[in-house]
Coordinates of C-alpha atoms in Angstrom, one line a residue:
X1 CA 101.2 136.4 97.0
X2 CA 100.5 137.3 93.6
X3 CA 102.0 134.8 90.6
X4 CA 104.6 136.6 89.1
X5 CA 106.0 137.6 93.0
X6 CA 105.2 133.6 93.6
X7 CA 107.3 132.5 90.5
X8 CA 110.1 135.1 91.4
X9 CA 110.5 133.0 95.3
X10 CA 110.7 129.9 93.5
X11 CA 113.6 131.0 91.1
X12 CA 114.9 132.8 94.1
X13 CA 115.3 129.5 96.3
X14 CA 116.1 127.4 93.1
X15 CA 119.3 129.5 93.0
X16 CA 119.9 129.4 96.6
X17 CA 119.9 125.6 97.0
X18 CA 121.6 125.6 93.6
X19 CA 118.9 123.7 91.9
X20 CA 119.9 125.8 89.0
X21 CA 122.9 123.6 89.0
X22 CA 121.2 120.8 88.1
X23 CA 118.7 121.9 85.7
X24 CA 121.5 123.3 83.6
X25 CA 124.1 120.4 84.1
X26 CA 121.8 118.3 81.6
X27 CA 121.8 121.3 78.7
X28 CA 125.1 120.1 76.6
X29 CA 125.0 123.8 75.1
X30 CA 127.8 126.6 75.2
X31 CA 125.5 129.3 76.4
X32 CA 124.3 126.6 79.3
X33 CA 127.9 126.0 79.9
X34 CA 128.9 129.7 80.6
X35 CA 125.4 130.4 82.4
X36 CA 126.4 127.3 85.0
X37 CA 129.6 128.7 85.5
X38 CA 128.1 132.4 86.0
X39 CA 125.6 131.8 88.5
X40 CA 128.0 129.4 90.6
X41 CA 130.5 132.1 90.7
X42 CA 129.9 133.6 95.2
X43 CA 128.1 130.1 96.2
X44 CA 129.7 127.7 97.7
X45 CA 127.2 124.1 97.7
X46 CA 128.7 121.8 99.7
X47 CA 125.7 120.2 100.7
X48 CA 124.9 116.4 98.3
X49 CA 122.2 117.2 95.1
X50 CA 119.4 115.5 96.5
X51 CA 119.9 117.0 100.1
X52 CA 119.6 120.9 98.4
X53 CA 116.5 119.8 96.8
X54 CA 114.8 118.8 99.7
X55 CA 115.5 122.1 101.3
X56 CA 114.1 123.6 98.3
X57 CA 111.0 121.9 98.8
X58 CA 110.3 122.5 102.3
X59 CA 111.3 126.2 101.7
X60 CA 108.8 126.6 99.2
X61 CA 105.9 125.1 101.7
X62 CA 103.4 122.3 102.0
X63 CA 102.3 121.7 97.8
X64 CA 105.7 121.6 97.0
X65 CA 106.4 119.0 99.9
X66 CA 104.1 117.2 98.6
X67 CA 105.6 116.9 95.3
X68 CA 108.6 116.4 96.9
X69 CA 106.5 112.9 98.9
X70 CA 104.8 111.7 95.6
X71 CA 108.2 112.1 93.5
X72 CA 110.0 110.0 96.2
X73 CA 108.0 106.9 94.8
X74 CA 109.0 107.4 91.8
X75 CA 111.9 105.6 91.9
X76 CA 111.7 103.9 88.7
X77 CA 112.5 107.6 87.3
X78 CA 114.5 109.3 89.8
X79 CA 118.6 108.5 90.8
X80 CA 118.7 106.7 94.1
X81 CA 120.6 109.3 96.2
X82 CA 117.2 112.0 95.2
X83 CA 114.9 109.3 96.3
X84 CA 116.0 108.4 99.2
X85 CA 116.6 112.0 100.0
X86 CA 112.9 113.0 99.3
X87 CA 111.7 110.3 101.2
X88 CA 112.5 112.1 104.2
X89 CA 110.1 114.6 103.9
X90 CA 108.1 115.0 106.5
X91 CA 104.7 116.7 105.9
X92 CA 104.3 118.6 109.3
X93 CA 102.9 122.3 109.3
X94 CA 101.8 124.5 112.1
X95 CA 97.7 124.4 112.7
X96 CA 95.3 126.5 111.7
X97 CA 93.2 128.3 114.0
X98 CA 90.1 126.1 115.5
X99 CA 87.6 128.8 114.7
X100 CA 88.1 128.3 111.6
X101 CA 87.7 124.8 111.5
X102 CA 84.8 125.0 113.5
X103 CA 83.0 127.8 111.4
X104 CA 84.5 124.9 108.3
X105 CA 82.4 122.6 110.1
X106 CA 79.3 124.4 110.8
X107 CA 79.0 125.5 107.5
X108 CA 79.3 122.0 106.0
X109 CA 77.0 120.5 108.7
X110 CA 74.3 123.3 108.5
X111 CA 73.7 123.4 111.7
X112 CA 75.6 124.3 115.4
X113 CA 78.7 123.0 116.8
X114 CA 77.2 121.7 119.7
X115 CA 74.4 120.4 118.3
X116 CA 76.3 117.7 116.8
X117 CA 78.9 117.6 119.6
X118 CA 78.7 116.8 123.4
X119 CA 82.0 118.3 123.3
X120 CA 85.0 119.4 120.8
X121 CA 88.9 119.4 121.6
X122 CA 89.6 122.9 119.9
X123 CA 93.3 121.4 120.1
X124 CA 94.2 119.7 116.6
X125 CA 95.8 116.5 117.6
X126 CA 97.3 116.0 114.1
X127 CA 98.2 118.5 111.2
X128 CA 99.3 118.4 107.7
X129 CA 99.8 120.2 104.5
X130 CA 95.8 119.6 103.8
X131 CA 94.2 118.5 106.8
X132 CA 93.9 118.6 110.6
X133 CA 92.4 116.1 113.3
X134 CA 90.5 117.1 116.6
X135 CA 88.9 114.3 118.8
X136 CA 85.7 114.9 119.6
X137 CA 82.2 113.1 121.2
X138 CA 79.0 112.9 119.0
X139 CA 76.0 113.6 120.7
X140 CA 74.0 110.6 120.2
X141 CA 74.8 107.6 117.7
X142 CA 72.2 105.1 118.1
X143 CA 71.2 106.0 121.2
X144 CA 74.4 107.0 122.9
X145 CA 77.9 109.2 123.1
X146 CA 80.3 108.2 120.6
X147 CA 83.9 109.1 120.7
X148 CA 85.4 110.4 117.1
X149 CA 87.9 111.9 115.2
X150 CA 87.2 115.2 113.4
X151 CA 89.2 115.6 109.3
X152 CA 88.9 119.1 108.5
X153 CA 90.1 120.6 105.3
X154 CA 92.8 123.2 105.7
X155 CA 91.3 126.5 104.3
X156 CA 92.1 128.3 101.1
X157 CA 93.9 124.9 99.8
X158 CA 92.0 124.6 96.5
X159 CA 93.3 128.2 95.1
X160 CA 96.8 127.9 96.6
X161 CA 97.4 124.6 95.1
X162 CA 95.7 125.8 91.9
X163 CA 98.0 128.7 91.5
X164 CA 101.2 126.2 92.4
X165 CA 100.3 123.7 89.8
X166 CA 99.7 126.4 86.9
X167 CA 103.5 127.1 88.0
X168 CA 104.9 123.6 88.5
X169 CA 103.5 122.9 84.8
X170 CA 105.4 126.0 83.4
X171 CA 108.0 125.0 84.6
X172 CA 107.8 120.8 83.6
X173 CA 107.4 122.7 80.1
X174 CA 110.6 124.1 80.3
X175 CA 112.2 121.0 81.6
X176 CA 110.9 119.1 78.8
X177 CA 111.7 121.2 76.1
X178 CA 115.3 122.5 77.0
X179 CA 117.0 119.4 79.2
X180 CA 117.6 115.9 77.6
X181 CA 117.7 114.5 81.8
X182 CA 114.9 116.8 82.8
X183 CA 113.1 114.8 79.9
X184 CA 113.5 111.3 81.0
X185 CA 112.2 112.3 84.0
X186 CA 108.5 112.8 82.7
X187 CA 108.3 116.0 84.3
X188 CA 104.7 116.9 82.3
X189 CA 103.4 113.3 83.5
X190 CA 104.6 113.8 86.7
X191 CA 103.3 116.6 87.4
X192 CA 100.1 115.4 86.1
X193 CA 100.0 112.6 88.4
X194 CA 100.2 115.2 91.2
X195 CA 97.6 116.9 90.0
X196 CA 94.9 113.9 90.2
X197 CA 96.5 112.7 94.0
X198 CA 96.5 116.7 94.8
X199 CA 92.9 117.1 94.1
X200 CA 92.0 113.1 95.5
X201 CA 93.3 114.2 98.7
X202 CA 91.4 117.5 99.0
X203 CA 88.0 115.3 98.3
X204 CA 87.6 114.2 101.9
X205 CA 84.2 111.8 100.5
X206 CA 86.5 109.9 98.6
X207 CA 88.8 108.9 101.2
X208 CA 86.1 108.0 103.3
X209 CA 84.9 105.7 100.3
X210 CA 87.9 104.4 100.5
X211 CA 88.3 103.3 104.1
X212 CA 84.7 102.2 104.3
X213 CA 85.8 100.0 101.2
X214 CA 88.9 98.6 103.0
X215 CA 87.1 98.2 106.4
X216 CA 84.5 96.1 104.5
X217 CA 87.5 93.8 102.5
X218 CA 88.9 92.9 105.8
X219 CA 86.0 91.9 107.7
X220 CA 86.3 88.5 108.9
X221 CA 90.3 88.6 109.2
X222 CA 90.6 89.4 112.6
X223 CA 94.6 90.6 112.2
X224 CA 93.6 94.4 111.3
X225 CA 90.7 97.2 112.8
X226 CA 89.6 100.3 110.4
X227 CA 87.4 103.1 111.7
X228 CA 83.9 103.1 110.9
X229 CA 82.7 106.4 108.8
X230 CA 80.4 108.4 109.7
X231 CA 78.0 109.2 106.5
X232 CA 75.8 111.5 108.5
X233 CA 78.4 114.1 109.2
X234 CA 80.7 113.9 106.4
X235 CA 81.3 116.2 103.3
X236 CA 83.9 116.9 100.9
X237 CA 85.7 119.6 103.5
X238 CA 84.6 117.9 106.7
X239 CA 85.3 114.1 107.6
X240 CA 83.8 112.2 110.9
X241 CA 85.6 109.0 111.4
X242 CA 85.2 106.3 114.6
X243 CA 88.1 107.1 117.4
X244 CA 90.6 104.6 117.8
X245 CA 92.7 104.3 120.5
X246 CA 96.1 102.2 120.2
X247 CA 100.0 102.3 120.7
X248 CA 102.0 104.0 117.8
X249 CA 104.1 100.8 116.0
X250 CA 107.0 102.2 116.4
X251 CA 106.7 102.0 120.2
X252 CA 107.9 98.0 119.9
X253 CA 109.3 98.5 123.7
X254 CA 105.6 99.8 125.1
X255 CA 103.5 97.1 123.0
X256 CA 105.9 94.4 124.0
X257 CA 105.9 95.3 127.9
X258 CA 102.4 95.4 127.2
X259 CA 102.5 91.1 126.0
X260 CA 102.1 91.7 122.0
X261 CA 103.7 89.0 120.2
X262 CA 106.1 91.2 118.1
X263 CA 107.4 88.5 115.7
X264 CA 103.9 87.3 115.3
X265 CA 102.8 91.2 114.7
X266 CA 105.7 91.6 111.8
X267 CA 103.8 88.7 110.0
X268 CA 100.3 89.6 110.5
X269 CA 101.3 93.1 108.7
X270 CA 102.3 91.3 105.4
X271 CA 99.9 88.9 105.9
X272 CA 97.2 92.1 105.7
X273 CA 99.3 93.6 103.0
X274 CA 99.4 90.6 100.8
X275 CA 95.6 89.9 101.3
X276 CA 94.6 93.2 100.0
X277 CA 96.6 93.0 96.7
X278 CA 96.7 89.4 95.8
X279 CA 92.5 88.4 97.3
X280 CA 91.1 92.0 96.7
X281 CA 92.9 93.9 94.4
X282 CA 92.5 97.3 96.5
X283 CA 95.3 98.1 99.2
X284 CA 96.2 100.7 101.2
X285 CA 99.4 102.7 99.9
X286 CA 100.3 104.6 102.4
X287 CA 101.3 102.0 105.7
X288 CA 104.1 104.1 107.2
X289 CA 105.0 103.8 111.3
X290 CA 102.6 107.2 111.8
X291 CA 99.4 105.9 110.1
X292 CA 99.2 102.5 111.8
X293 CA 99.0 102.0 115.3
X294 CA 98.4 98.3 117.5
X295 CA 94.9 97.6 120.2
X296 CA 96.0 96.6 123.4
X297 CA 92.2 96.4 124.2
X298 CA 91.4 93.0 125.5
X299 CA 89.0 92.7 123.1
X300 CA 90.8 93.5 120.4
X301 CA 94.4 92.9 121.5
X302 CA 97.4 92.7 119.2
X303 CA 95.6 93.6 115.8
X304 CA 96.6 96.5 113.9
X305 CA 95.1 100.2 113.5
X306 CA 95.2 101.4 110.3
X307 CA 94.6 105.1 109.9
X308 CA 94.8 107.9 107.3
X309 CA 92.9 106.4 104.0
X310 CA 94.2 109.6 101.2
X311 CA 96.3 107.1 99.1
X312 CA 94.9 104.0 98.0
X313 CA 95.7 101.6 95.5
X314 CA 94.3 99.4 93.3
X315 CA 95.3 96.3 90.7
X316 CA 93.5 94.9 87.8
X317 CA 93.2 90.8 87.5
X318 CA 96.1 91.9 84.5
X319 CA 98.3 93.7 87.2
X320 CA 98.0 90.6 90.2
X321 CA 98.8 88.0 87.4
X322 CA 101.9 90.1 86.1
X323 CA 102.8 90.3 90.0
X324 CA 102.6 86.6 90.5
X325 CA 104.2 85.2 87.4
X326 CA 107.0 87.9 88.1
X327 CA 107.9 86.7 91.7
X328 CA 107.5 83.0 90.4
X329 CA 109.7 83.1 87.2
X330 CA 112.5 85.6 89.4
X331 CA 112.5 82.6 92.8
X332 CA 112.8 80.3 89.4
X333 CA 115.7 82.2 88.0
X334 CA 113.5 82.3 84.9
X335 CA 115.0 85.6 83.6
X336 CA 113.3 84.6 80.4
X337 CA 109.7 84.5 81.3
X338 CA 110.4 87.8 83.3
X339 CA 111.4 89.8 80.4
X340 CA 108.6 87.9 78.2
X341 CA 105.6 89.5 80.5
X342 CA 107.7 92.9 80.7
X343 CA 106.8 92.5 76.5
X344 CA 103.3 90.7 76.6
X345 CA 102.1 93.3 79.0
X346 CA 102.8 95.7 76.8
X347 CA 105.2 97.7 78.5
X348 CA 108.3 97.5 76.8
X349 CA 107.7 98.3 72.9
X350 CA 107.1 94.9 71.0
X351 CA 110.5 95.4 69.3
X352 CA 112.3 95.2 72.3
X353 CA 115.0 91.5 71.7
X354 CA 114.1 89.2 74.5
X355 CA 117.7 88.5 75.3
X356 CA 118.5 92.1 75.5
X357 CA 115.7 92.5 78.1
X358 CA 116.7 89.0 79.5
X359 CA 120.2 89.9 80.4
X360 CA 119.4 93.3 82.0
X361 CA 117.0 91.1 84.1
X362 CA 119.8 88.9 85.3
X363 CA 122.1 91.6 86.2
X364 CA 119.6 93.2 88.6
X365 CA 118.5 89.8 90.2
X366 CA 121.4 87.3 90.2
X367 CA 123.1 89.2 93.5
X368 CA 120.4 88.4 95.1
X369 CA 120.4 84.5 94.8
X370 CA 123.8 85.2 97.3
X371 CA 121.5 85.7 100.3
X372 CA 118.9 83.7 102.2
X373 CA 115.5 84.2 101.2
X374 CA 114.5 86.0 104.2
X375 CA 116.8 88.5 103.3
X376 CA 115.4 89.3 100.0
X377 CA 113.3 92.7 99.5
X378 CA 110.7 91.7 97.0
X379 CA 109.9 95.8 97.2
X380 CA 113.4 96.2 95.6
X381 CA 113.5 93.1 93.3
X382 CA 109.9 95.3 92.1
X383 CA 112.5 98.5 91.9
X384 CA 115.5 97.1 90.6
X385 CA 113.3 95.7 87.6
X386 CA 111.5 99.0 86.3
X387 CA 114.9 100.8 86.9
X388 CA 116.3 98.1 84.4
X389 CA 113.4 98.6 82.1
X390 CA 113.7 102.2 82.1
X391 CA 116.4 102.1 79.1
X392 CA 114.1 99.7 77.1
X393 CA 111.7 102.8 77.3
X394 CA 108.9 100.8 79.6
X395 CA 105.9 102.3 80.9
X396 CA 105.5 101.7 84.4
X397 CA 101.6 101.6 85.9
X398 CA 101.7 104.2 88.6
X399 CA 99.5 101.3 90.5
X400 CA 102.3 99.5 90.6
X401 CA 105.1 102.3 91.7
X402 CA 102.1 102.7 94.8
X403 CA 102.7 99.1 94.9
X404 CA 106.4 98.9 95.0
X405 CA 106.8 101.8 97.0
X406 CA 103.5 100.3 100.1
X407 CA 106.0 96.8 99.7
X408 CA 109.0 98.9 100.7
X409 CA 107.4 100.0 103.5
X410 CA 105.9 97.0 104.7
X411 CA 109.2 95.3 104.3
X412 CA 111.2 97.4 106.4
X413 CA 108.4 98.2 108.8
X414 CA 108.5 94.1 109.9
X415 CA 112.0 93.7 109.4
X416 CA 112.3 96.8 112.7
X417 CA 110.2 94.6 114.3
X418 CA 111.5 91.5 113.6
X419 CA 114.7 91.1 111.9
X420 CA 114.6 87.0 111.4
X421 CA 111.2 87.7 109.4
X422 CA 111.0 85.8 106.3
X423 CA 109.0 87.8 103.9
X424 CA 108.8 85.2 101.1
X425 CA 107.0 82.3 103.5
X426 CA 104.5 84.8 103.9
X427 CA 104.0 85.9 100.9
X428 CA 104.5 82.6 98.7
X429 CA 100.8 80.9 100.0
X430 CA 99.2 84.3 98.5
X431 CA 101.0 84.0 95.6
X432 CA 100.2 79.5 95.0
X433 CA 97.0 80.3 95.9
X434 CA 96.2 82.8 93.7
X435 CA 97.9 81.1 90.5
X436 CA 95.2 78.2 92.0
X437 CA 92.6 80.1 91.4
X438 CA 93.2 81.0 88.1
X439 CA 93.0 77.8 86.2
X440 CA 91.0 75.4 88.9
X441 CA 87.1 74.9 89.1
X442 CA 86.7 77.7 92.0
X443 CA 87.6 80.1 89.1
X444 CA 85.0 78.4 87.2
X445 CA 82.6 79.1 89.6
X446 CA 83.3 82.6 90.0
X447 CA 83.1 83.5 86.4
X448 CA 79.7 81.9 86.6
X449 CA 78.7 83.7 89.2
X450 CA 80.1 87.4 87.8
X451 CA 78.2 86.2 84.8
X452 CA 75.1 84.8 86.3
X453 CA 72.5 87.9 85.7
X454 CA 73.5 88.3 82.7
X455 CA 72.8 84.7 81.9
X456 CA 69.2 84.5 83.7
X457 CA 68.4 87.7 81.4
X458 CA 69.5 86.1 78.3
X459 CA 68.3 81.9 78.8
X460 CA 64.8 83.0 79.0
X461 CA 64.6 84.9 75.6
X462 CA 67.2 81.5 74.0
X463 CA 63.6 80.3 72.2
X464 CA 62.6 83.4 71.1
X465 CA 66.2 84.1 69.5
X466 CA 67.1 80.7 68.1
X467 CA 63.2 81.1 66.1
X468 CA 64.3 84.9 64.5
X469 CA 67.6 83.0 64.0
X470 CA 66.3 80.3 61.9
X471 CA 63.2 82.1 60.4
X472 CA 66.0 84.6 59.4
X473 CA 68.4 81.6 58.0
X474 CA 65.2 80.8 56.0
X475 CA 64.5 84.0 54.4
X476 CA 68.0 84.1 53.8
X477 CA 68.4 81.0 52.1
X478 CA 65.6 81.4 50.4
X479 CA 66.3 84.8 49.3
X480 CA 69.8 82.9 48.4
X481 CA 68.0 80.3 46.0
X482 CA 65.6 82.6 44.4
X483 CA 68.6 84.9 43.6
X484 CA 70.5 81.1 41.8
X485 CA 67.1 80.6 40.2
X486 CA 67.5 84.2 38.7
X487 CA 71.2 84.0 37.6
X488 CA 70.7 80.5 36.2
X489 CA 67.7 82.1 33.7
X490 CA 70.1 85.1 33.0
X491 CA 72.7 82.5 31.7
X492 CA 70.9 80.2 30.5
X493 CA 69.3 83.1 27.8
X494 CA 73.1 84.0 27.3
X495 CA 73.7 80.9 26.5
X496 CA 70.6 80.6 24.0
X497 CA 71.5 83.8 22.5
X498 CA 75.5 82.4 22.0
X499 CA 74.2 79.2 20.2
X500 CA 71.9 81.0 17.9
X501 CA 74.3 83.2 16.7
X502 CA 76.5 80.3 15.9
X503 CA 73.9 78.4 14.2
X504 CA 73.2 81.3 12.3
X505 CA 76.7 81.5 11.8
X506 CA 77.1 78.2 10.4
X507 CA 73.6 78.4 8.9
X508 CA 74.8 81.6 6.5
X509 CA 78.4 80.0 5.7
X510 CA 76.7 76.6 4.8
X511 CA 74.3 79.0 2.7
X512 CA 77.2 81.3 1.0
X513 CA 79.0 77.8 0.4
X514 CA 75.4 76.8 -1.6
X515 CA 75.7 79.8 -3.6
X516 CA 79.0 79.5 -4.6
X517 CA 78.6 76.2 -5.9
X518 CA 75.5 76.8 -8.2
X519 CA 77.2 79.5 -9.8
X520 CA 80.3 77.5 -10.6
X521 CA 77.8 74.6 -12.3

C-alpha cells in the first residue's frame, strides 16, 4: 500500500470510530466547532471514547497495536477510561508462512535447516505483531540433542513500521500544533518513545542480551528459571533460546492439583520483582499471565518461568533511592518529603511551592490510609502521584512508567492468586535493606571495590606525583619571590625618583627664597 493510499485508510477509520471527534473536541475554534458538528451529522457513536479507539487501533493492524500497548503505560498522560481501555489489547496476528521462516533462518545461519536441526515443528506455536516461535531440537549441544525454541523475525517489518512511523509523526505534528489536549499528551515524545521500543524489539540480539543478563542476576535465587541463549545460532532476525516446559500461571486450578503452594507462589513473584529493581537495578517489564509460566519438574518444582525478554527495564542508584524514600515518606504520611524529592529530583521545575505540591500529594494518598496495608497498590500509589504531578508540569522517567506499569502487573497477578497477599511485608525488607546499604560500612566496601583499579593504577605513581607537585610548588614560589624581588626594585626607584624631586623641590624654593633676600639687603 503506497503512503498517500496508507494515510487515506487511517483518516478513513479515524472517521469511522469517530476519532475525529476527539481530536477536534480539544480545538476551542469556530471553524473546529462547525467541522465537529459536520462530520457527526449520519453517525451514530454510541460506543465509550476509549472503546472506539481501540477498535481504531486494531483496524489499522499490528504497529498501530503496538502503539495502542506502549500508550496504555502511559498512564501518567492518558485519562483512565483510554488506559484501561488500551490495556486490552491483545497483540495476536495470524502466522506467517514457515517457508519463510525457514528460508529467514537459513539465510541468517548460512547454512541448511537440517544441519542445525534434528528436527523443526514448521507449526508456530506462538505469533505476534513482530515475531513467531517454533520448537525445535538442535543437533548436537555439547555432545547431545537439545530441545529449543525458535524467535524468528516476522518479514518485511522494518519497512512497514518505517512507513507507519513517518505517518504517526505527521500526524503527532498536527496534534501538537492545532489541539491544546492533544498537546499535553506529548504526542511528538510519544511517538518517539515508540520509535526506540519499535526498533529494540525488531533487534532480536538485544533481547537476548537482555535475558542472558537477567538469567545471570538471578542465579543463586532458586524462586525463578530463565532460558539459556544460544549465541551460536542467534542474529538480529533469528533467536535460539533453551525450551522450557511449564504450566501457564493462570492455570492456578492445574498447578494447585499439581501440589504448588499458591500463596507461597504469589510471594515468591514479588519477591523476584522486588529483587531485580531494588538489588540490581535491571527488571523485567513485561511479567503479564502469558510470558510467565510455573515448573512442576521435580527438580525444579514451583519456581517460576519467565519468558519473552523484548521489554526490559532499568534504574539508576538516583531512580531506586527516589523509589525508596517515596514508599517511606508516603507509609510515614510524610507528604512533605514526598513532594521535596518530586523538586530535588528535578522533576517538577524548582519554582514549584512545596505546599502546593504537598497538598496535591495528600489528596491522592490520604484515602488510602482507610484500608489495610495489604490492600494497598503501591503500583497505583506510583500512578496516582505522576497523575498529580502532571499539573506541576513534571517529567516523568519513562523507566519508571515501565516501572509503575511491571508493579501493576505484579500486583494484581499475586492478588488472582492470592487475595490475602500483603504486598507491603514483602516489599518493606527490600526497601530497609536497601536504605541499609546506603549509609552503612557494606556501602563502604562496595565503593572501594567499584573504585579499586582505579586506585592500584593511581597509588603506584603517588611518589612520582607528590615530587612534580612540590618541585612545581617550588618553581612556583620561587618564580613568586623573584617576581616580589622585581616589584620591590621597581618601587623602590619610584620612590627614589619621588624623593628627589621633592628635595629638588625644596632645594630650589630654599634657593629662590636666598635670592630674594640678597636683593632686598
Amino acid at each position: 500500500m503506497s503512503r498517500f493510499a496508507r494515510a487515506f485508510f487511517i483518516l478513513w477509520v479515524f472517521w469511522r470510530r469517530g476519532l475525529d471527534q476527539m481530536l477536534l473536541a480539544g480545538l476551542d475554534h469556530p471553524v473546529a466547532r462547525f467541522m465537529t458538528g459536520l462530520l457527526r451529522m449520519g453517525r451514530r457513536l454510541e460506543a465509550p471514547r476509549g472503546q472506539r479507539l481501540r477498535q481504531a487501533l486494531e483496524d489499522l493492524g499490528p504497529i498501530f497495536v503496538k502503539l495502542g500497548q506502549v500508550l496504555s503505560t502511559r498512564r501518567d498522560l492518558l485519562p483512565v477510561d483510554i488506559a484501561d481501555e488500551l490495556a486490552l489489547l491483545q497483540d495476536r496476528v495470524p502466522p506467517f508462512s514457515a517457508d519463510i521462516a525457514i528460508a529467514t533462518i537459513e539465510r541468517n545461519l548460512r547454512r541448511p535447516l537440517d544441519q542445525v536441526f534434528a528436527s523443526f515443528e514448521r507449526e508456530p506455536v506462538a505469533s505476534a505483531s513482530i515475531a513467531q516461535v517454533h520448537f525445535a531440537v538442535l543437533k548436537d549441544w555439547k555432545g547431545a540433542p537439545k530441545e529449543v525454541a525458535v524467535k524468528v523475525l516476522r518479514p518485511g517489518m522494518t519497512e512497514a513500521i518505517r512507513k507507519d512511523l513517518r505517518l504517526m509523526r505527521m500526524m503527532a505534528n498536527w496534534l501538537d500544533a492545532l489541539s491544546v489536549d492533544g498537546r499535553r499528551l506529548k504526542p511528538k515524545e510519544v511517538v518517539a518513545e515508540f520509535d526506540m521500543y519499535l526498533h529494540d524489539e525488531l533487534d532480536l540480539v538485544r533481547e537476548a542480551a537482555s535475558a542472558a543478563q537477567l538469567r545471570r542476576n538471578m542465579e543463586g535465587l532458586d524462586l525463578v528459571l530463565i532460558p539459556e541463549m544460544f549465541w551460536d545460532f542467534s542474529s538480529t532476525e533469528v533467536l535460539v533460546m533453551e525450551r522450557m516446559h511449564g504450566v501457564p500461571i493462570s492455570q492456578v486450578d492445574r498447578l494447585r492439583s499439581a501440589g504448588v503452594d499458591i500463596p507461597k507462589l504469589a510471594r515468591d513473584g514479588v519477591t523476584i520483582f522486588f529483587t531485580q529493581v531494588f538489588r540490581d537495578g535491571f527488571f523485567h517489564a513485561d511479567m503479564h499471565p502469558g510470558n510467565i509460566q510455573v515448573s512442576i519438574d521435580p527438580a525444579t518444582f514451583g519456581r517460576y518461568i519467565s519468558l519473552d525478554f523484548g521489554i526490559v527495564g532499568s534504574l539508576t542508584e538516583v531512580d531506586k533511592e527516589y523509589l525508596a524514600q517515596n514508599f517511606a515518606a508516603f507509609f510515614r504520611r510524610d507528604y512533605k518529603r514526598v513532594a521535596e524529592l518530586h523538586i530535588e529530583s528535578g522533576w517538577v521545575p524548582r519554582t514549584t511551592k512545596v505546599n502546593e505540591l504537598e497538598g496535591a500529594v495528600r489528596a491522592v494518598c490520604e484515602p488510602y490510609f482507610d484500608r489495610p496495608l495489604k490492600e494497598i497498590s503501591l503500583g497505583m500509589v506510583l500512578l496516582r502521584l505522576f497523575q498529580a504531578s502532571r499539573r506541576f508540569n513534571v517529567e516523568i522517567q519513562p523507566q519508571l512508567v515501565l516501572l509503575q506499569k511491571t508493579l501493576l502487573n505484579i500486583e494484581g497477578l499475586g492478588r488472582e492468586l492470592d487475595p490475602n497477599l500483603d504486598l507491603w511485608a514483602t516489599a518493606k525488607p527490600f526497601l530497609e535493606n536497601w536504605m541499609m546499604e546506603q549509609v552503612g560500612p557494606q556501602k563502604l566496601m562496595d565503593q572501594f571495590k567499584f573504585h579499586a583499579p582505579h586506585y592500584a593504577k593511581v597509588i603506584p605513581e603517588l611518589p612520582l606525583l607528590l615530587h612534580a607537585y612540590l618541585q612545581r610548588t617550588s618553581l612556583q614560589e620561587s618564580s613568586m619571590h623573584q617576581e616580589l624581588l622585581a616589584e620591590q626594585r621597581r618601587t623602590n626607584r619610584l620612590l627614589q625618583t619621588i624623593l628627589s624631586v621633592a628635595l629638588g623641590f625644596v632645594a630650589g624654593l630654599v634657593v629662590m627664597q636666598i635670592v630674594v633676600r640678597i636683593r632686598l639687603f
